[in-house]
Coordinates of C-alpha atoms in Angstrom, one line a residue:
X1 CA 0.0 0.0 0.0
X2 CA 2.8 2.3 1.0
X3 CA 4.6 1.6 -2.2
X4 CA 1.4 2.4 -4.2
X5 CA 1.0 5.6 -2.5
X6 CA 4.6 6.7 -3.0
X7 CA 4.5 6.1 -6.7
X8 CA 1.1 7.9 -7.0
X9 CA 2.7 10.9 -5.1
X10 CA 5.6 10.9 -7.6
X11 CA 3.6 10.6 -10.7
X12 CA 1.2 13.3 -9.6
X13 CA 4.1 15.7 -8.8
X14 CA 5.9 14.8 -12.1
X15 CA 2.8 15.5 -14.1
X16 CA 2.4 18.8 -12.4
X17 CA 6.0 19.6 -12.9
X18 CA 5.7 18.8 -16.6
X19 CA 2.7 21.3 -16.9
X20 CA 4.6 23.9 -15.0
X21 CA 7.7 23.4 -17.4
X22 CA 5.5 23.6 -20.5
X23 CA 4.1 27.1 -19.3
X24 CA 7.5 28.5 -18.5
X25 CA 8.9 27.2 -21.6
X26 CA 6.2 28.5 -23.9
X27 CA 6.4 31.8 -22.0
X28 CA 10.0 32.2 -22.7
X29 CA 9.6 31.0 -26.3
X30 CA 6.8 33.7 -26.8
X31 CA 9.2 36.4 -25.4
X32 CA 12.0 35.3 -27.8
X33 CA 9.6 35.5 -30.8
X34 CA 8.0 38.8 -29.9
X35 CA 11.1 40.6 -29.1
X36 CA 13.4 39.0 -31.8
X37 CA 15.8 37.7 -29.4
X38 CA 18.6 35.1 -30.0
X39 CA 17.6 31.4 -29.4
X40 CA 20.2 31.3 -26.7
X41 CA 17.7 33.3 -24.6
X42 CA 16.1 29.9 -23.8
X43 CA 18.7 29.3 -21.2
X44 CA 16.4 30.3 -18.3
X45 CA 14.1 27.4 -19.1
X46 CA 17.2 25.0 -19.2
X47 CA 18.3 26.2 -15.6
X48 CA 14.7 25.7 -14.5
X49 CA 14.5 22.3 -15.9
X50 CA 17.8 21.2 -14.2
X51 CA 16.7 22.6 -10.9
X52 CA 13.3 20.8 -11.1
X53 CA 14.8 17.5 -12.1
X54 CA 17.4 17.7 -9.2
X55 CA 14.7 18.6 -6.7
X56 CA 12.3 16.1 -7.8
X57 CA 14.7 13.1 -7.8
X58 CA 16.1 14.1 -4.4
X59 CA 12.7 14.4 -3.0
X60 CA 11.8 10.9 -4.5
X61 CA 14.7 9.4 -2.5
X62 CA 14.5 11.5 0.8
X63 CA 10.9 12.4 1.1
X64 CA 8.7 9.7 -0.7
X65 CA 5.5 10.6 1.2
X66 CA 5.7 14.4 0.8
X67 CA 2.9 16.6 -0.3
X68 CA 2.8 16.4 -4.1
X69 CA 1.5 20.0 -4.8
X70 CA 4.1 22.1 -2.9
X71 CA 7.1 21.6 -5.2
X72 CA 5.3 22.2 -8.5
X73 CA 3.7 25.4 -7.0
X74 CA 7.1 26.7 -5.8
X75 CA 8.8 25.9 -8.9
X76 CA 6.1 27.4 -11.1
X77 CA 6.3 30.7 -9.3
X78 CA 10.1 30.7 -9.5
X79 CA 10.2 30.0 -13.1
X80 CA 7.5 32.7 -13.9
X81 CA 9.6 35.0 -11.9
X82 CA 12.8 34.1 -13.9
X83 CA 10.8 34.7 -17.2
X84 CA 9.7 38.1 -15.8
X85 CA 13.2 39.2 -14.8
X86 CA 14.6 38.0 -18.2
X87 CA 12.0 40.1 -19.9
X88 CA 12.5 43.2 -17.6
X89 CA 16.2 43.3 -17.0
X90 CA 18.1 40.5 -19.0
X91 CA 21.4 41.5 -17.3
X92 CA 19.9 40.5 -13.9
X93 CA 18.4 37.2 -15.0
X94 CA 21.8 35.4 -14.8
X95 CA 22.1 36.6 -11.1
X96 CA 18.7 35.3 -10.4
X97 CA 19.5 32.1 -12.1
X98 CA 22.6 31.6 -9.8
X99 CA 20.7 32.4 -6.7
X100 CA 18.1 29.7 -7.9
X101 CA 20.7 27.1 -8.5
X102 CA 22.3 27.9 -4.9
X103 CA 18.9 27.8 -3.3
X104 CA 17.9 24.6 -4.8
X105 CA 21.3 23.1 -3.7
X106 CA 20.6 24.3 -0.1
X107 CA 17.1 22.7 -0.1
X108 CA 18.5 19.5 -1.4
X109 CA 21.1 19.5 1.4
X110 CA 18.2 19.9 3.9
X111 CA 16.4 16.9 2.5
X112 CA 19.3 14.8 3.8
X113 CA 19.2 16.1 7.3
X114 CA 16.9 14.3 9.9
X115 CA 13.3 15.0 9.2
X116 CA 12.3 15.7 12.7
X117 CA 14.3 19.0 12.5
X118 CA 15.5 18.6 16.1
X119 CA 18.6 20.5 15.1
X120 CA 16.4 23.6 14.6
X121 CA 14.2 23.1 17.7
X122 CA 16.9 22.4 20.3
X123 CA 19.1 25.4 19.2
X124 CA 16.4 28.1 18.9
X125 CA 18.3 30.7 20.9
X126 CA 21.6 30.0 19.1
X127 CA 20.1 30.4 15.6
X128 CA 18.3 33.5 16.4
X129 CA 21.1 35.2 18.2
X130 CA 23.4 34.4 15.3
X131 CA 20.8 36.2 12.9
X132 CA 20.4 39.1 15.2
X133 CA 24.3 39.6 15.1
X134 CA 24.2 39.6 11.4
X135 CA 21.2 42.0 11.4
X136 CA 22.9 44.4 14.0
X137 CA 26.0 44.3 11.8
X138 CA 24.2 46.2 9.2
X139 CA 24.0 49.2 11.4
X140 CA 27.9 49.5 11.4
X141 CA 28.9 47.8 8.1
X142 CA 25.7 47.7 6.0
X143 CA 25.8 48.7 2.3
X144 CA 23.3 49.2 -0.5
X145 CA 24.5 47.6 -3.6
X146 CA 21.8 49.1 -5.7
X147 CA 21.2 52.7 -4.7
X148 CA 23.6 55.2 -3.4
X149 CA 22.1 56.8 -0.4
X150 CA 19.6 54.1 0.1
X151 CA 18.9 52.0 3.1
X152 CA 22.0 50.0 4.0
X153 CA 20.2 46.8 4.7
X154 CA 22.9 44.2 3.1
X155 CA 26.2 42.8 4.1
X156 CA 28.8 42.4 1.4
X157 CA 31.6 39.9 1.1
X158 CA 33.8 39.6 -2.2
X159 CA 31.1 41.1 -4.2
X160 CA 28.3 38.8 -2.7
X161 CA 25.5 40.6 -0.9
X162 CA 23.0 39.3 1.6
X163 CA 20.2 40.8 3.4
X164 CA 20.2 39.5 7.0
X165 CA 16.6 40.5 7.7
X166 CA 15.4 37.7 5.2
X167 CA 17.4 35.1 7.2
X168 CA 16.1 36.5 10.6
X169 CA 12.5 36.4 9.3
X170 CA 13.0 32.6 9.0
X171 CA 14.9 32.2 12.1
X172 CA 12.4 34.2 14.1
X173 CA 9.6 31.8 12.8
X174 CA 11.6 28.9 14.0
X175 CA 12.3 30.4 17.4
X176 CA 8.5 31.0 17.9
X177 CA 7.5 27.5 16.8
X178 CA 10.2 26.0 19.1
X179 CA 9.3 28.2 22.0
X180 CA 5.6 27.8 21.7
X181 CA 6.0 24.1 21.5
X182 CA 7.6 23.9 24.9
X183 CA 5.1 26.3 26.5
X184 CA 1.9 26.2 24.6
X185 CA 0.1 24.3 27.6
X186 CA 1.3 27.1 29.9
X187 CA 0.0 29.7 27.6
X188 CA -3.5 28.1 27.4
X189 CA -3.9 27.4 31.1
X190 CA -1.5 29.5 33.1
X191 CA -3.4 32.8 32.7
X192 CA -4.7 35.7 34.9
X193 CA -8.2 37.2 34.5
X194 CA -9.4 40.6 34.2
X195 CA -13.1 40.1 34.1
X196 CA -14.0 37.7 31.5
X197 CA -10.6 38.4 29.6
X198 CA -7.9 35.7 30.0
X199 CA -4.4 37.0 29.6
X200 CA -1.3 34.8 29.4
X201 CA 1.4 35.1 32.1
X202 CA 3.9 37.8 31.4
X203 CA 6.7 35.6 32.7
X204 CA 5.8 33.1 29.9
X205 CA 5.7 35.9 27.3
X206 CA 8.9 37.6 28.5
X207 CA 11.6 35.6 26.4
X208 CA 9.5 35.8 23.2
X209 CA 8.7 39.5 23.6
X210 CA 12.4 40.1 24.2
X211 CA 13.8 38.4 21.1
X212 CA 11.0 39.6 19.0
X213 CA 11.3 43.2 20.3
X214 CA 15.3 43.2 19.5
X215 CA 14.4 42.1 16.0
X216 CA 11.9 45.0 15.5
X217 CA 14.0 47.6 17.1
X218 CA 17.1 46.9 14.9
X219 CA 14.6 46.9 11.7
X220 CA 13.0 50.1 12.8
X221 CA 16.5 51.7 13.3
X222 CA 17.3 50.7 9.9
X223 CA 14.1 52.1 8.6
X224 CA 13.1 48.7 7.2
X225 CA 9.5 49.1 8.3
X226 CA 8.0 46.7 5.8
X227 CA 9.9 43.7 7.3
X228 CA 9.1 45.1 10.9
X229 CA 5.4 44.8 9.9
X230 CA 5.8 41.3 8.6
X231 CA 7.5 40.3 12.0
X232 CA 4.6 41.7 13.9
X233 CA 2.1 39.8 12.0
X234 CA 4.0 36.6 12.3
X235 CA 4.4 37.0 16.0
X236 CA 0.9 37.9 16.8
X237 CA -0.8 35.2 14.5
X238 CA 1.4 32.3 15.8
X239 CA 0.8 33.5 19.4
X240 CA -3.0 33.3 18.6
X241 CA -2.7 29.9 17.2
X242 CA -0.9 28.8 20.5
X243 CA -3.3 30.5 22.9
X244 CA -6.7 30.3 20.9
X245 CA -7.6 33.6 22.6
X246 CA -9.4 36.2 20.7
X247 CA -7.9 38.9 22.9
X248 CA -4.5 38.4 21.2
X249 CA -6.0 39.4 17.8
X250 CA -7.9 42.3 19.4
X251 CA -4.7 43.4 21.1
X252 CA -2.8 43.1 17.8
X253 CA -5.2 45.3 16.0
X254 CA -5.0 48.0 18.6
X255 CA -1.3 47.8 19.0
X256 CA -0.8 47.9 15.1
X257 CA -3.0 51.0 14.7
X258 CA -1.3 52.8 17.6
X259 CA 2.1 51.9 16.1
X260 CA 1.1 53.2 12.7
X261 CA 0.0 56.6 14.2
X262 CA 3.4 56.8 16.0
X263 CA 5.3 55.8 13.0
X264 CA 3.5 58.3 10.9
X265 CA 4.3 61.2 13.2
X266 CA 7.9 60.1 13.8
X267 CA 9.3 58.6 10.6
X268 CA 9.4 60.7 7.3
X269 CA 9.4 57.5 5.2
X270 CA 6.1 56.2 6.7
X271 CA 4.3 59.5 6.5
X272 CA 5.4 59.6 2.8
X273 CA 4.2 56.2 2.1
X274 CA 0.9 56.7 3.8
X275 CA 0.3 60.0 1.9
X276 CA 1.1 58.3 -1.4
X277 CA -1.4 55.5 -0.6
X278 CA -4.1 57.9 0.3
X279 CA -3.7 60.2 -2.7
X280 CA -1.0 59.2 -5.0
X281 CA -2.1 61.7 -8.0
X282 CA -1.7 64.9 -5.8
X283 CA -2.2 66.3 -2.4
X284 CA 0.5 65.6 0.2
X285 CA 2.3 63.2 -2.1
X286 CA 5.0 64.7 -4.4
X287 CA 4.8 63.8 -8.0
X288 CA 8.3 62.4 -8.1
X289 CA 7.8 60.3 -5.0
X290 CA 4.5 58.9 -6.1
X291 CA 5.6 58.0 -9.6
X292 CA 6.3 54.5 -8.7
X293 CA 2.8 53.8 -7.4
X294 CA 1.1 55.7 -10.1
X295 CA 3.0 53.7 -12.8
X296 CA 2.1 50.5 -11.0
X297 CA -1.5 51.4 -11.0
X298 CA -1.4 52.3 -14.8
X299 CA 0.3 49.0 -15.5
X300 CA -2.4 47.0 -13.7
X301 CA -5.1 48.8 -15.3
X302 CA -3.5 48.4 -18.7
X303 CA -3.5 44.7 -18.3
X304 CA -7.3 44.3 -18.4
X305 CA -8.7 40.8 -18.3
X306 CA -6.1 39.0 -20.6
X307 CA -3.3 41.4 -20.5
X308 CA -1.3 43.2 -23.1
X309 CA 0.6 40.0 -24.1
X310 CA 4.1 38.6 -23.4
X311 CA 6.8 41.3 -24.1
X312 CA 4.0 43.7 -25.3
X313 CA 3.6 45.9 -22.2
X314 CA 5.9 48.7 -21.0
X315 CA 6.4 47.8 -17.3
X316 CA 10.0 49.1 -17.4
X317 CA 8.4 52.6 -16.7
X318 CA 8.0 51.4 -13.2
X319 CA 11.1 52.2 -11.0
X320 CA 12.5 49.0 -9.4
X321 CA 9.9 47.0 -11.2
X322 CA 12.0 43.7 -11.1
X323 CA 12.0 43.7 -7.3
X324 CA 9.4 45.9 -5.6
X325 CA 6.6 45.8 -8.3
X326 CA 7.1 42.8 -10.3
X327 CA 3.3 41.9 -9.7
X328 CA 2.5 45.1 -11.6
X329 CA 4.6 43.8 -14.6
X330 CA 2.8 40.5 -14.5
X331 CA -0.6 42.1 -14.2
X332 CA 0.1 44.3 -17.3
X333 CA 1.3 41.5 -19.6
X334 CA -1.0 38.8 -18.2
X335 CA -3.9 40.7 -17.1
X336 CA -6.6 39.4 -14.6
X337 CA -6.0 35.8 -15.9
X338 CA -2.4 35.8 -14.9
X339 CA -3.2 37.7 -11.4
X340 CA -5.7 35.0 -10.5
X341 CA -3.3 32.2 -11.8
X342 CA -0.5 33.8 -9.4
X343 CA -2.8 34.2 -6.4
X344 CA -4.1 30.7 -6.6
X345 CA -0.6 29.3 -6.9
X346 CA 0.4 31.3 -3.7
X347 CA -2.8 30.1 -2.0
X348 CA -1.9 26.5 -2.9
X349 CA 1.4 26.9 -1.0
X350 CA -0.1 28.6 2.0
X351 CA -3.1 26.3 2.3
X352 CA -1.1 23.1 1.9
X353 CA 1.2 24.4 4.6
X354 CA -1.7 25.1 6.9
X355 CA -3.0 21.6 6.1
X356 CA 0.5 20.1 7.1
X357 CA 0.0 22.0 10.3
X358 CA -3.4 20.6 10.9
X359 CA -2.2 17.0 10.3
X360 CA 0.7 17.4 12.5
X361 CA -1.2 18.1 15.8
X362 CA 0.6 15.1 17.6
X363 CA 3.9 16.9 16.7
X364 CA 3.4 20.4 17.9
X365 CA 6.9 21.8 16.6
X366 CA 5.9 20.6 13.2
X367 CA 2.4 22.1 13.5
X368 CA 3.8 25.5 14.7
X369 CA 6.6 25.8 12.2
X370 CA 4.3 24.7 9.3
X371 CA 1.7 27.4 10.4
X372 CA 4.4 29.9 10.9
X373 CA 6.1 29.5 7.5
X374 CA 2.6 29.5 5.8
X375 CA 1.8 32.8 7.6
X376 CA 5.1 34.3 6.6
X377 CA 4.7 33.4 2.9
X378 CA 1.0 34.4 2.9
X379 CA 1.6 37.7 4.7
X380 CA 4.5 38.8 2.5
X381 CA 2.6 38.1 -0.6
X382 CA -0.5 39.9 0.6
X383 CA 1.6 43.0 1.6
X384 CA 3.2 43.3 -1.8
X385 CA 0.2 42.5 -4.0
X386 CA -1.9 44.9 -1.8
X387 CA 0.8 47.6 -2.2
X388 CA 0.8 47.2 -6.0
X389 CA -3.0 47.5 -6.1
X390 CA -3.2 50.4 -3.5
X391 CA -5.0 48.4 -1.1
X392 CA -2.2 48.9 1.6
X393 CA 0.7 51.3 1.8
X394 CA 3.6 50.0 -0.3
X395 CA 6.0 48.3 2.1
X396 CA 9.0 47.4 0.0
X397 CA 8.8 43.6 0.8
X398 CA 9.3 41.1 -2.1
X399 CA 7.0 38.7 -3.6
X400 CA 8.1 35.3 -2.5
X401 CA 9.6 33.2 -5.3
X402 CA 9.0 35.8 -7.9
X403 CA 10.8 39.0 -7.3
X404 CA 14.4 39.7 -8.1
X405 CA 16.7 39.1 -5.1
X406 CA 19.1 36.2 -4.0
X407 CA 18.4 36.8 -0.3
X408 CA 14.6 36.6 -0.7
X409 CA 14.8 33.7 -3.1
X410 CA 16.9 31.7 -0.6
X411 CA 14.8 32.4 2.3
X412 CA 11.6 31.5 0.3
X413 CA 13.2 28.3 -0.9
X414 CA 14.3 27.2 2.6
X415 CA 10.7 27.9 3.8
X416 CA 9.3 25.9 1.1
X417 CA 11.8 23.1 1.7
X418 CA 10.9 22.9 5.3
X419 CA 7.2 22.4 4.4
X420 CA 8.1 19.7 2.1
X421 CA 10.1 18.0 4.9
X422 CA 7.3 18.6 7.5
X423 CA 4.7 17.2 5.0
X424 CA 6.9 13.9 4.9
X425 CA 6.2 13.3 8.6
X426 CA 2.6 14.7 8.7
X427 CA -0.3 12.4 10.0
X428 CA -1.8 10.3 7.0

């Protein structure tokens, strides 16, 4: 029976990977024909195929009972992102391809480690403190490889740059999952009451608040407020999942609104982004500062239902389109059809991750980690898609698996790889 299930999983995943490969290949061929590029421009597809084969075969050996939908969804988004980056900035596509190869190699390495992930759970403080040291190092030695005078959020060694906040985002999720695993019973039952409201013990919350607070303070110091917002959402939602108390969500909403008011009055960059969000076409938003959001809205509107067509739009008018607003480029050339396809693919990853969490109730660490990783991917996607559509202020976070950036891609792949590993051990 197990052999049959294993083969069924492998066949299902293989079929989905073939469909994803055909989509990415035809996408790239269409771009070559429309823009009269050389046939050598097919190389992104070859890189994708090599990575897909490597991951699929390694997973067959190491994770025979994994979730069959996760890997195809992850690779579809990554390949689509590589298509878009090659269309927008061909010179950057090779860097993204190198990042993809490295990220795939890291995930393949993770698959050979013990599936119980005790090496993550037992050393939660060590992992997070190491990440915080790197994050704090950006205050003294941070650089910005893209913009002179921009926020210095990267560390560089020998021409290779990495954004520590991406690593800390992952390590914070691991820390919270590990800590909540050891103390979730205390969180639910060791409470004090104020009327009908049940509040968790401050002694229990102190270590979590301290580690999370240090992360957020450093990010605020560096003006990386988008990532700070993401950290806040991850922390509060995971705390709610562990406690099951509505007061956590209510407190989160009140704290977030209060923090936004303080940030608006304190940080010029927050005030500017909120003003642009409220009125990008005039008022308190200077034309040169709101240009990015305005062009994003124009691009999305130009896409209509079926889009302008592959290589037919002009998304390059949008500043930093390959990173911050790659969603707008996709919406312009693929229209509502492409947007729905992208959102569904992201939802597949998030919902399958939550499904893994629900099926891992006998293993609390796996359940909390799967839920936390799903929250991280889902919230980050929501922030950047909402920012591109002017549903929320633009935060500057990347679209997981799709946007340009080696740090973001590596973090997204590791998160996806951990979900694959957790799915192997989830309850049948």
